[in-house]
CSV table of C-alpha atoms and ligand atoms in Angstrom, one decimal:
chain,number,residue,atom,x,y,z
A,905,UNK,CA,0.0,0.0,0.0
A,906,UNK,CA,1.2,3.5,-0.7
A,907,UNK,CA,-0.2,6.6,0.8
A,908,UNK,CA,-1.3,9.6,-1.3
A,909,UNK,CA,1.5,11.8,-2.1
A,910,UNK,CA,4.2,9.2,-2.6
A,911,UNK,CA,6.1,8.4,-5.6
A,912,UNK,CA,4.3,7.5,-8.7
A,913,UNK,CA,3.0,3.7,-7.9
A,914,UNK,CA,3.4,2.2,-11.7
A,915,UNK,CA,7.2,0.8,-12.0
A,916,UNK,CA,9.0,1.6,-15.2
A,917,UNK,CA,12.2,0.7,-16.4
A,918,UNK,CA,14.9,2.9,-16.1
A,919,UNK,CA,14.9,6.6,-15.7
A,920,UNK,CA,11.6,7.9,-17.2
A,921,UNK,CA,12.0,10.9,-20.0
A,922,UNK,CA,9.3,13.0,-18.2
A,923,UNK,CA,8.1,12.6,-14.5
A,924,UNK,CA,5.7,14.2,-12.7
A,925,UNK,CA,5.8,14.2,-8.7
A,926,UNK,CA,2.9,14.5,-6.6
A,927,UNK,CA,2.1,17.5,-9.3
A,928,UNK,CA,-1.1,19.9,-7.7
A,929,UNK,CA,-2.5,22.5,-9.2
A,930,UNK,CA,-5.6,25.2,-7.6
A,931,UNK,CA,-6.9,27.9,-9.6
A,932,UNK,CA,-8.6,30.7,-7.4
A,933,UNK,CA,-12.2,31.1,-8.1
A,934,UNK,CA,-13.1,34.3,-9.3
A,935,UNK,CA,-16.5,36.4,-10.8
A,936,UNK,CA,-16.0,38.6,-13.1
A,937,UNK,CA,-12.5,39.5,-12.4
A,938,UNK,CA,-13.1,39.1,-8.9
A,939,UNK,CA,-12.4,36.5,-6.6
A,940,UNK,CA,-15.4,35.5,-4.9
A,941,UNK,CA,-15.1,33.8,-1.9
A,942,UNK,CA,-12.2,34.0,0.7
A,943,UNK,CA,-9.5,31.4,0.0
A,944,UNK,CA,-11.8,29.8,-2.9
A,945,UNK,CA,-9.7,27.4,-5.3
A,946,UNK,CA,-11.0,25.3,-7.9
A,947,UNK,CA,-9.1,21.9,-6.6
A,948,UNK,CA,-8.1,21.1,-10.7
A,949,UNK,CA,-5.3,18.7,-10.0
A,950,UNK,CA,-4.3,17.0,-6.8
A,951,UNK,CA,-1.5,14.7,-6.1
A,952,UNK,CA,-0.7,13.3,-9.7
A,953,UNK,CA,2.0,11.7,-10.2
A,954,UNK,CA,3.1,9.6,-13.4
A,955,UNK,CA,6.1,8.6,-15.2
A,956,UNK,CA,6.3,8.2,-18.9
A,957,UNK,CA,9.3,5.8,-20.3
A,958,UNK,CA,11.1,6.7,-23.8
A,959,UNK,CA,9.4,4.8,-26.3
A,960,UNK,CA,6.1,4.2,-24.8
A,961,UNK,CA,2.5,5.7,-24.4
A,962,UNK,CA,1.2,6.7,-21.1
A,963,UNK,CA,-2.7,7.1,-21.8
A,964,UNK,CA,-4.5,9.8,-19.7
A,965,UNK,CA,-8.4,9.1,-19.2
A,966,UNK,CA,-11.1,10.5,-17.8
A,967,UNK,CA,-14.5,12.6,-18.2
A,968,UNK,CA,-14.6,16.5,-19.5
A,969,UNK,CA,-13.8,18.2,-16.2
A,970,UNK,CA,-11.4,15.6,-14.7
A,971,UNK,CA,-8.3,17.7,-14.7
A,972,UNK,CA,-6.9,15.7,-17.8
A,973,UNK,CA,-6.2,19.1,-19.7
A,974,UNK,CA,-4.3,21.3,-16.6
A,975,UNK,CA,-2.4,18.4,-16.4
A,976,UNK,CA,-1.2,18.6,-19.9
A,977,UNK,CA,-0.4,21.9,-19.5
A,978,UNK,CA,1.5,21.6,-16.8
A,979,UNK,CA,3.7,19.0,-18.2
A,980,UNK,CA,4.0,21.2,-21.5
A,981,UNK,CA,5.2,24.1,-18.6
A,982,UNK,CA,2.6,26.3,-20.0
A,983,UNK,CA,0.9,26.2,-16.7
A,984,UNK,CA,2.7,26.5,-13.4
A,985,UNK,CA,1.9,24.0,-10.9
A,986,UNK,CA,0.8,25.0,-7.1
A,987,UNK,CA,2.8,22.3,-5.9
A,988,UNK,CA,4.8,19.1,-6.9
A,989,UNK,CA,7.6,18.9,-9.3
A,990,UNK,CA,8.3,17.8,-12.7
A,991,UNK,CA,11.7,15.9,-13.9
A,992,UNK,CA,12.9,15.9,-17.7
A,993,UNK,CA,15.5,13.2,-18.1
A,994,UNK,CA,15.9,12.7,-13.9
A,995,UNK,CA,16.4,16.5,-13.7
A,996,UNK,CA,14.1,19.3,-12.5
A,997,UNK,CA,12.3,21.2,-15.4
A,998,UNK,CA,12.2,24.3,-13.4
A,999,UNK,CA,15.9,24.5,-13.9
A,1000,UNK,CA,15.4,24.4,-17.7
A,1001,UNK,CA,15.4,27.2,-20.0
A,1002,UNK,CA,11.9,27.8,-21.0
A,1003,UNK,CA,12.7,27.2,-24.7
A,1004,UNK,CA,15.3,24.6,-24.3
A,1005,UNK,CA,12.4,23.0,-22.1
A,1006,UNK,CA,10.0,23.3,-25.1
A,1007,UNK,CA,12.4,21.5,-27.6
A,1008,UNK,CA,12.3,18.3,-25.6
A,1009,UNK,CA,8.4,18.4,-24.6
A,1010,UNK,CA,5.9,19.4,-27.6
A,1011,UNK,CA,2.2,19.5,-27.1
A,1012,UNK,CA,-0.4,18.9,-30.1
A,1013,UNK,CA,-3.5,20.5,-29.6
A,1014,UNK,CA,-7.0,19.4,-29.9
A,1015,UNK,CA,-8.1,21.0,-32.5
A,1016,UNK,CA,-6.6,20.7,-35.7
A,1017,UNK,CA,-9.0,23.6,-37.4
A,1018,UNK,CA,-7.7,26.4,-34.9
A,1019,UNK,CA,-4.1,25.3,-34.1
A,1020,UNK,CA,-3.0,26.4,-38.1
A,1021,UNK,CA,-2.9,29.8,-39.8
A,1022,UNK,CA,-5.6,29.8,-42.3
A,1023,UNK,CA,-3.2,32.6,-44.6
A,1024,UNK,CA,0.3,30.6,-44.2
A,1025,UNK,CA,1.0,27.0,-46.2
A,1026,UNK,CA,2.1,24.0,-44.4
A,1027,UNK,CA,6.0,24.9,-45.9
A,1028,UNK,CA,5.6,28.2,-43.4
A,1029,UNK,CA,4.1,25.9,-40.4
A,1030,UNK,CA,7.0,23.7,-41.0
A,1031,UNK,CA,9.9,26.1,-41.3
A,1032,UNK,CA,9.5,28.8,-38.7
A,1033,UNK,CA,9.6,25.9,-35.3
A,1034,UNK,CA,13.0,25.5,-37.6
A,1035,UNK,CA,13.6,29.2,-37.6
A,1036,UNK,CA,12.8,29.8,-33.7
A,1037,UNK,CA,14.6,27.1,-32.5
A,1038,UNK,CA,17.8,27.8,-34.6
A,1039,UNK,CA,17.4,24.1,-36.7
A,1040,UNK,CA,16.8,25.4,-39.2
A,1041,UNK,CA,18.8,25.3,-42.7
A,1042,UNK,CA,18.6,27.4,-45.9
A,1043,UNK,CA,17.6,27.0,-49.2
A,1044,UNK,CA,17.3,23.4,-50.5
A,1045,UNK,CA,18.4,21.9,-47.3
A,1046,UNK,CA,15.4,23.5,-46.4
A,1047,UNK,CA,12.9,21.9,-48.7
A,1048,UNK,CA,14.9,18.8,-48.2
A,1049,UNK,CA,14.0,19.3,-44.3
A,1050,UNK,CA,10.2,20.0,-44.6
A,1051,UNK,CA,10.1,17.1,-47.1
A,1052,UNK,CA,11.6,14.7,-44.2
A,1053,UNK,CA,9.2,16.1,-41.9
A,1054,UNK,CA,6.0,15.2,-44.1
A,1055,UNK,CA,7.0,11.8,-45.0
A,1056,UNK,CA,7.3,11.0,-41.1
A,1057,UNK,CA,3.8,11.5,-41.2
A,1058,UNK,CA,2.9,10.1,-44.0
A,1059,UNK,CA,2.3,13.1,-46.2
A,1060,UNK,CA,3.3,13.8,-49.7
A,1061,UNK,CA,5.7,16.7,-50.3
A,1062,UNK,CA,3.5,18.6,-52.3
A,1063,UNK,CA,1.4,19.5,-49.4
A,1064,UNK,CA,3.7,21.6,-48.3
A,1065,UNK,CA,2.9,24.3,-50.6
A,1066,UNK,CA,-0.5,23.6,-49.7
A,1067,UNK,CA,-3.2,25.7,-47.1
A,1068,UNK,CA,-5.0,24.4,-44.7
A,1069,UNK,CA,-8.3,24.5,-46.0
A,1070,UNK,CA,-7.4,22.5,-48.9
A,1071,UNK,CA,-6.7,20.0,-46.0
A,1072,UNK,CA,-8.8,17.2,-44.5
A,1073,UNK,CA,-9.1,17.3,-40.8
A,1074,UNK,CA,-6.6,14.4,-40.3
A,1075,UNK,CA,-4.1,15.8,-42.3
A,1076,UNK,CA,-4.2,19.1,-40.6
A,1077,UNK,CA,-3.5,17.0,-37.4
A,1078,UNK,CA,-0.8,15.2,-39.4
A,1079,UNK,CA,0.7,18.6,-40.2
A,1080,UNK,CA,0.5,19.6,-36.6
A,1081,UNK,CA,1.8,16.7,-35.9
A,1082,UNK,CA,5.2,17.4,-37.7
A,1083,UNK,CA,5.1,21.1,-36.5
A,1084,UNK,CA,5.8,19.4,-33.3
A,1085,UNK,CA,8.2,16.8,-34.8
A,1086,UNK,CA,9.9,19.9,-36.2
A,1087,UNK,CA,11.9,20.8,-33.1
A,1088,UNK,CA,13.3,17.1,-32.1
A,1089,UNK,CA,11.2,16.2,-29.0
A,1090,UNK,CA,11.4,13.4,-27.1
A,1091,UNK,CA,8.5,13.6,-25.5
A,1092,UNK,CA,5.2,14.5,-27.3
A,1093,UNK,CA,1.7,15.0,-25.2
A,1094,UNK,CA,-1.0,14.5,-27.1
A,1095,UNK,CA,-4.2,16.5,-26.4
A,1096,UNK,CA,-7.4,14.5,-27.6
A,1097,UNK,CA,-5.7,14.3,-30.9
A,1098,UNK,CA,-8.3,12.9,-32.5
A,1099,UNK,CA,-11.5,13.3,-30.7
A,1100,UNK,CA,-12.3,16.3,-33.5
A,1101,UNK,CA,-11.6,14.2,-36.3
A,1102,UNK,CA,-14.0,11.6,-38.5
A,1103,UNK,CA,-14.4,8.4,-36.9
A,1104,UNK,CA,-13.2,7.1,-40.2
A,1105,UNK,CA,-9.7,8.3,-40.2
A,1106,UNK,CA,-9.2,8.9,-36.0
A,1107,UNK,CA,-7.8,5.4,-36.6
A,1108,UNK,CA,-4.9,6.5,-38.9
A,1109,UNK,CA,-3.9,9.4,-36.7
A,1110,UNK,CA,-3.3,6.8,-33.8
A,1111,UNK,CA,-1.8,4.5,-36.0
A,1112,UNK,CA,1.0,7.1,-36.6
A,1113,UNK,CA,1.1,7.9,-32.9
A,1114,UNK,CA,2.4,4.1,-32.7
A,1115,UNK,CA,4.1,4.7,-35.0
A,1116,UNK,CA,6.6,7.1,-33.9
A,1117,UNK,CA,6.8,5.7,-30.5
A,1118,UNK,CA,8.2,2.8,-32.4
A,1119,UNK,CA,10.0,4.7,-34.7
A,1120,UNK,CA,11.8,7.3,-33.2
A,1121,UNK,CA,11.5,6.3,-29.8
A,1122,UNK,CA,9.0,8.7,-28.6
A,1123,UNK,CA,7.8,9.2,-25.2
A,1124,UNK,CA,4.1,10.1,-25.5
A,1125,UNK,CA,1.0,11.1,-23.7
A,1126,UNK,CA,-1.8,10.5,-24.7
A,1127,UNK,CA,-4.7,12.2,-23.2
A,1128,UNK,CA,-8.7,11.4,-24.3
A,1129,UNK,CA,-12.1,11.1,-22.8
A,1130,UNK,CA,-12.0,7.4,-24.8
A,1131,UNK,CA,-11.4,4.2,-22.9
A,1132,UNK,CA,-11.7,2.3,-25.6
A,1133,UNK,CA,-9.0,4.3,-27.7
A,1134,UNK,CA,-6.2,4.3,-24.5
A,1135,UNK,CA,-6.5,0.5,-24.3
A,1136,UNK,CA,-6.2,0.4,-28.2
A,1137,UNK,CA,-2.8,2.8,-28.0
A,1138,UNK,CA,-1.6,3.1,-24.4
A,1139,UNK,CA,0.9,0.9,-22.8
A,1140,UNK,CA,0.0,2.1,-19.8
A,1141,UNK,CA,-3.5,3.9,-18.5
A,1142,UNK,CA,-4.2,6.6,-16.0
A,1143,UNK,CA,-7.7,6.9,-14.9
A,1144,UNK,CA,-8.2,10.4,-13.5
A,1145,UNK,CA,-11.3,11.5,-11.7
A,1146,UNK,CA,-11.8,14.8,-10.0
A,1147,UNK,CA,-8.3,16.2,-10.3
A,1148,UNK,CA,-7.1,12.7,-8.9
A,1149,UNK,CA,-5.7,9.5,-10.5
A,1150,UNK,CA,-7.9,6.6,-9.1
A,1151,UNK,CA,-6.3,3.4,-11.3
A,1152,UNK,CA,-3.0,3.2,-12.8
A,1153,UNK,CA,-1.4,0.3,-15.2
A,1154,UNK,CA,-1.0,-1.4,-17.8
A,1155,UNK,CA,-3.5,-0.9,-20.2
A,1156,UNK,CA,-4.8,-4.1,-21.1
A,1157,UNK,CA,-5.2,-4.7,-17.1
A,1158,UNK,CA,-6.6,-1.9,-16.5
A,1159,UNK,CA,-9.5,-2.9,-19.4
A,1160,UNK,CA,-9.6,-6.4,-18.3
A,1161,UNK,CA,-9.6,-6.1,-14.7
A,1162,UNK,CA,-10.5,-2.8,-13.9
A,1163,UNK,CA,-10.3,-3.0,-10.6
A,1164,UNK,CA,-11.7,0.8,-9.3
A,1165,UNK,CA,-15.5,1.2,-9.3
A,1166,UNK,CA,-15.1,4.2,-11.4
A,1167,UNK,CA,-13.0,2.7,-14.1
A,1168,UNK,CA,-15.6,-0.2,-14.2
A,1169,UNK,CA,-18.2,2.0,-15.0
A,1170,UNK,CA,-16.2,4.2,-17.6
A,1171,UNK,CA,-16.0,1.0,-18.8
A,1172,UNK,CA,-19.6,-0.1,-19.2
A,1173,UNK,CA,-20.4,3.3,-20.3
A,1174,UNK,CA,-18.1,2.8,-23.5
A,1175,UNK,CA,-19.5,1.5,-26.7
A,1176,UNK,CA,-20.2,-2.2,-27.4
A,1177,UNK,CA,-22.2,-3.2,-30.7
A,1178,UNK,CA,-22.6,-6.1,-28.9
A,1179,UNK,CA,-24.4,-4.9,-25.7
A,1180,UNK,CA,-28.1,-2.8,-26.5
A,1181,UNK,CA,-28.3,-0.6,-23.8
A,1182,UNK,CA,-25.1,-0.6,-22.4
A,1183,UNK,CA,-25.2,0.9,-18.4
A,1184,UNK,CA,-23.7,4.4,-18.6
A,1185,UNK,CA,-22.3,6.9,-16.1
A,1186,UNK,CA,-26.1,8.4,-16.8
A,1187,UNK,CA,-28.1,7.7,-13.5
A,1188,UNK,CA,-25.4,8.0,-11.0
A,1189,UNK,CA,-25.1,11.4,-10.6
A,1190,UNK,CA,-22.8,14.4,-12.0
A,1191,UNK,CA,-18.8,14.5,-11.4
A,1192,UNK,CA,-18.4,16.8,-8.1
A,1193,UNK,CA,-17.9,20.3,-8.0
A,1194,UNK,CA,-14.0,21.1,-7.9
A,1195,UNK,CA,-14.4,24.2,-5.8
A,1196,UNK,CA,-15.5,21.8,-2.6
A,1197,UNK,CA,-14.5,18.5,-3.6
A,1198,UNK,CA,-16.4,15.3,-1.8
A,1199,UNK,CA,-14.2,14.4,1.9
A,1200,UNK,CA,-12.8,10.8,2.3
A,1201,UNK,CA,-12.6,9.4,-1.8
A,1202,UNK,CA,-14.1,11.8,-4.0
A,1203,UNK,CA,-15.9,9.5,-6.3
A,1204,UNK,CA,-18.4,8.1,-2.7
A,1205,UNK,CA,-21.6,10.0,-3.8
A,1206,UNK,CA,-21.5,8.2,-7.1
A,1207,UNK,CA,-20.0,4.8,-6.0
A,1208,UNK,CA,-22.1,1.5,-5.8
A,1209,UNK,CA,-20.0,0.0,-3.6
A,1210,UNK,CA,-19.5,3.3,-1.4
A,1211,UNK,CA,-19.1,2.5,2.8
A,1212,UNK,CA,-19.1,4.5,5.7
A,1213,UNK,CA,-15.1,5.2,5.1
A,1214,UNK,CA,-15.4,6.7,1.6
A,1215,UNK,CA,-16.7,9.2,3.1
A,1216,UNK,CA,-14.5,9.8,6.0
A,1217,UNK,CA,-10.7,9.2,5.0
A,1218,UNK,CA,-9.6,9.4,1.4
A,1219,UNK,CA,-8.6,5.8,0.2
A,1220,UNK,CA,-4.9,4.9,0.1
A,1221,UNK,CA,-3.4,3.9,-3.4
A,1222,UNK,CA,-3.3,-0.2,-3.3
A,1223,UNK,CA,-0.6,-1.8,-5.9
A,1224,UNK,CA,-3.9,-5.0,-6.5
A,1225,UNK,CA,-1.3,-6.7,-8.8
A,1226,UNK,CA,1.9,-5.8,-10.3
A,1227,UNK,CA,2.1,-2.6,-11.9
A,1228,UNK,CA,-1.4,-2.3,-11.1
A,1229,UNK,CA,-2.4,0.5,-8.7
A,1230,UNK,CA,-6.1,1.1,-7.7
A,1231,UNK,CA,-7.1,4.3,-5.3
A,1232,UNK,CA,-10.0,2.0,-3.3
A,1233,UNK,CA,-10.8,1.4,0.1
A,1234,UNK,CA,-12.2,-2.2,-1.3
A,1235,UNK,CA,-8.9,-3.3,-1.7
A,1236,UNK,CA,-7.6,-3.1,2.1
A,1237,UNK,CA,-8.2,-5.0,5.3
A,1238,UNK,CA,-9.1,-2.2,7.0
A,1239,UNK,CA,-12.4,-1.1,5.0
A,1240,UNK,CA,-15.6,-0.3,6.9
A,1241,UNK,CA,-18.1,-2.4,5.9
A,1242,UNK,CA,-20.8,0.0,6.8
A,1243,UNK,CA,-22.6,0.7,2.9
A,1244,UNK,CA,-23.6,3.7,2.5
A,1245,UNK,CA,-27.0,4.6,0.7
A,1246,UNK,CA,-26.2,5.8,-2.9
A,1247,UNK,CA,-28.7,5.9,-5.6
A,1248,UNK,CA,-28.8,4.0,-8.7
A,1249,UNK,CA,-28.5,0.5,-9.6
A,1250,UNK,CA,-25.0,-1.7,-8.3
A,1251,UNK,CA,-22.8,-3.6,-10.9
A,1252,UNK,CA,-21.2,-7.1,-11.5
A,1253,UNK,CA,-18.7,-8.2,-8.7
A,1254,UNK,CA,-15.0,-5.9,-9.0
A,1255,UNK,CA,-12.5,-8.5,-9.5
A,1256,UNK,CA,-10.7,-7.8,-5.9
A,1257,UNK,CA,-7.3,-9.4,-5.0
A,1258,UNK,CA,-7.0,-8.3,-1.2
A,1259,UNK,CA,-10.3,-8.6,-0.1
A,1260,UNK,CA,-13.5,-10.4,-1.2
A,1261,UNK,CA,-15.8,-7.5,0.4
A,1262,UNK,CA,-19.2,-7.6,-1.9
A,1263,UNK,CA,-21.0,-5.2,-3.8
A,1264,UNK,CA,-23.4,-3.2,-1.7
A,1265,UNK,CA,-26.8,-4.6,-0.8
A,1266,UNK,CA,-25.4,-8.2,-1.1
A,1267,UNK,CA,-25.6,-10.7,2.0
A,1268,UNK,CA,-22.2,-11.6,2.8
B,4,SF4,FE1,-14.3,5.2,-3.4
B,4,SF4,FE2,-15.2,3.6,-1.5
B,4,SF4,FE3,-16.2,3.4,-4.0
B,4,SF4,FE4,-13.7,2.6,-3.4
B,4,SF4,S1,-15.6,1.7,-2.6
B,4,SF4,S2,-14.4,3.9,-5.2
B,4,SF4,S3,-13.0,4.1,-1.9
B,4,SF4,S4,-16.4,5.2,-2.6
C-alpha cells in the first residue's frame, strides 16, 4: 500500500524521459475578475504523479472536467503547478530554459481547425519551429527538411505548398503533428488528438502515434475522454477522476480487470455493438464540484460500492497486482463495511485481490 502523495506507484524501467511528482494544481475562483469567496480554489489537480518511459505511451483518461487538460499543460510548462515537481530526463524542469524546455516536450493541440494559420502554407508551419529554434537550414536543405518532416507523417511533399483549407481534418493534425516533430522532442503530449476528427480516419492518426513511439522512440501522452481508444494505443493507463488518479497500469489490465469502481463504470459506459443498452455513467449522478471537492474518496456519492469510510478518510493507493495501482478502500483490510445509501443501480462483482468485500446490498 502506498499513501497519497508518494512516488508514482506504476514501476517503469529505467529513468523515465518526463516525471511528474505529486504534481497539484488550484486555480482561485473568481466572478468577473473578482475572486469570490475567501480562499476559494478550484481543486483542478491534486496529487498526480506519473512517469512516462522513452518509447512508450502513457494514456490519460477520464471525463470532461477531470483535470486531464491542466495536467497537460503543466507537463507542457505552459501552466505553473501549485505544488509538486516535474523531472525531464531525472532532472528538474524548473531548472530548464523555458525554450530549451520546449524543444524536448511538444504538445499537439485538440483542435486541428484552430491550431493552423488559415493565410500561411504548411511549408511556413513547417519552417518557422526550424527558424525559432535555430534548426533550421537554408535554401534546398530547407525543402529537403520539410520534405523529411512530411513523409514521417505520412504526407506527400507537395502538401507543403499547400493551405490548410485544402486539408482534410486528419491531415491538418498530421501537419500539426510534424510542427511538433519539427523541433526534435522526445516527449510529445498529445491532447485529444483525435477526438475532432471523423471516426473514419481517428484510426490513422493513432496509428501514426504508434508509429513514432516505435519509430523514433518517442515518449508520449496521450490524453482522451475514450477508454476504448487508451487501451487500443496506451501501454500504460491513467484513470483520472476529479483532479485525482484513481487506477494506474497497464492498459490491457486496467481494461480487463478494472479493478476501481469508477474505471468499471467508464468502462460499461463505452461503446459495445454487442451490448443494447449498455449501463452508462447516466443515472449516477454528476462528477463533483471542484471548488469543494467530496471528503474521504471523491468519487463516494456516485459509488455502488460506497461504505461509511469513503466518506471519511480518502482511500490509500493499493498496488492489487503488479504494476497495477487502484485508489479503493475495497482493496484493504481495513475497509468499513458499513454501505452507504447511494442511488442507482450496483454492478457485477469488482475482481478484488486483497479482499472479497461484496458489492453493496449483497448478503455476505
Ligand atoms: Fe471510493 Fe469507496 Fe467506492 Fe472505493 S468503494 S471507489 S473508496 S467510494
Amino acid at each position: 500500500m502506498t499513501a497519497p502523495g508518494a512516488a508514482p506507484a506504476v514501476p517503469v524501467t529505467g529513468t523515465p524521459l518526463l516525471e511528474a511528482r505529486s504534481l497539484v494544481k488550484h486555480f482561485p475562483v473568481h466572478r468577473r475578475g473578482r475572486r469570490t469567496q475567501r480562499g476559494a480554489v478550484v481543486h483542478a489537480v491534486d496529487d498526480v504523479s506519473i512517469a512516462v518511459p522513452e518509447a512508450s505511451i502513457t494514456a490519460v483518461v477520464g471525463e470532461s472536467g477531470c483535470g486531464k487538460s491542466t495536467l497537460t499543460l503543466m507537463l507542457a510548462r505552459l501552466v505553473r503547478p501549485t505544488s509538486g515537481e516535474l523531472l525531464l530526463n531525472g532532472s528538474p524542469a524548473a531548472h530548464r530554459d523555458a525554450r530549451e524546455y520546449a524543444g524536448q516536450v511538444q504538445m499537439v493541440l485538440q483542435d486541428p481547425f484552430a491550431s493552423l494559420n488559415l493565410v500561411h502554407t504548411v511549408r511556413y508551419h513547417l519552417a518557422r519551429p526550424l527558424r525559432i529554434h535555430g534548426l533550421g537550414p537554408d535554401g534546398n536543405n530547407l525543402d529537403d527538411e520539410i520534405t523529411s518532416l512530411l513523409e514521417r507523417v505520412a504526407l506527400s511533399p507537395q502538401t507543403g505548398e499547400k493551405y490548410p483549407h485544402e486539408l482534410s481534418g486528419g491531415q491538418r493534425q498530421r501537419v500539426a503533428i510534424a510542427r511538433a516533430l519539427a523541433v526534435r522532442p522526445r516527449v510529445l503530449l498529445a491532447d485529444e488528438p483525435v477526438s475532432m476528427l471523423d471516426v473514419s480516419i481517428r484510426l490513422g492518426v493513432l496509428n501514426l502515434l504508434a508509429d513514432l513511439r516505435e519509430r523514433e522512440r518517442l515518449a508520449i501522452v496521450y490524453v482522451t475522454h475514450d477508454i476504448a481508444s487508451a487501451r487500443y494505443l496506451g501501454d500504460t493507463i491513467a484513470v483520472m477522476y476529479a483532479g485525482q488518479i484513481i487506477e494506474q497500469g497497464p492498459a490491457a489490465t486496467v481494461t480487463d480487470q478494472p479493478s476501481h469502481p469508477y474505471t468499471q463504470l467508464l468502462l460499461a459506459a463505452a461503446p459495445d455493438p454487442d451490448r443494447p443498452s449498455p449501463p452508462a455513467l447516466r443515472g449516477r449522478g454528476a462528477p463533483p464540484s471542484l471548488v469543494s471537492p467530496p471528503a474521504g474518496c471523491r468519487f463516494h456519492p456516485r459509488c455502488p460500492y460506497a461504505m461509511a469510510i469513503c466518506a471519511q478518510q480518502a482511500p490509500p493507493r493499493v498496488e492489487v497486482t503488479s504494476g497495477h495501482v487502484s485508489a479503493c478502500w475495497l482493496h484493504t483490510k481495513d475497509a468499513d463495511s458499513a454501505p452507504l445509501q447511494n442511488p442507482g443501480p450496483t454492478l457485477g462483482p469488482i475482481p478484488l485481490t486483497t479482499d472479497s468485500r461484496p458489492p453493496r446490498g449483497e448478503s455476505t
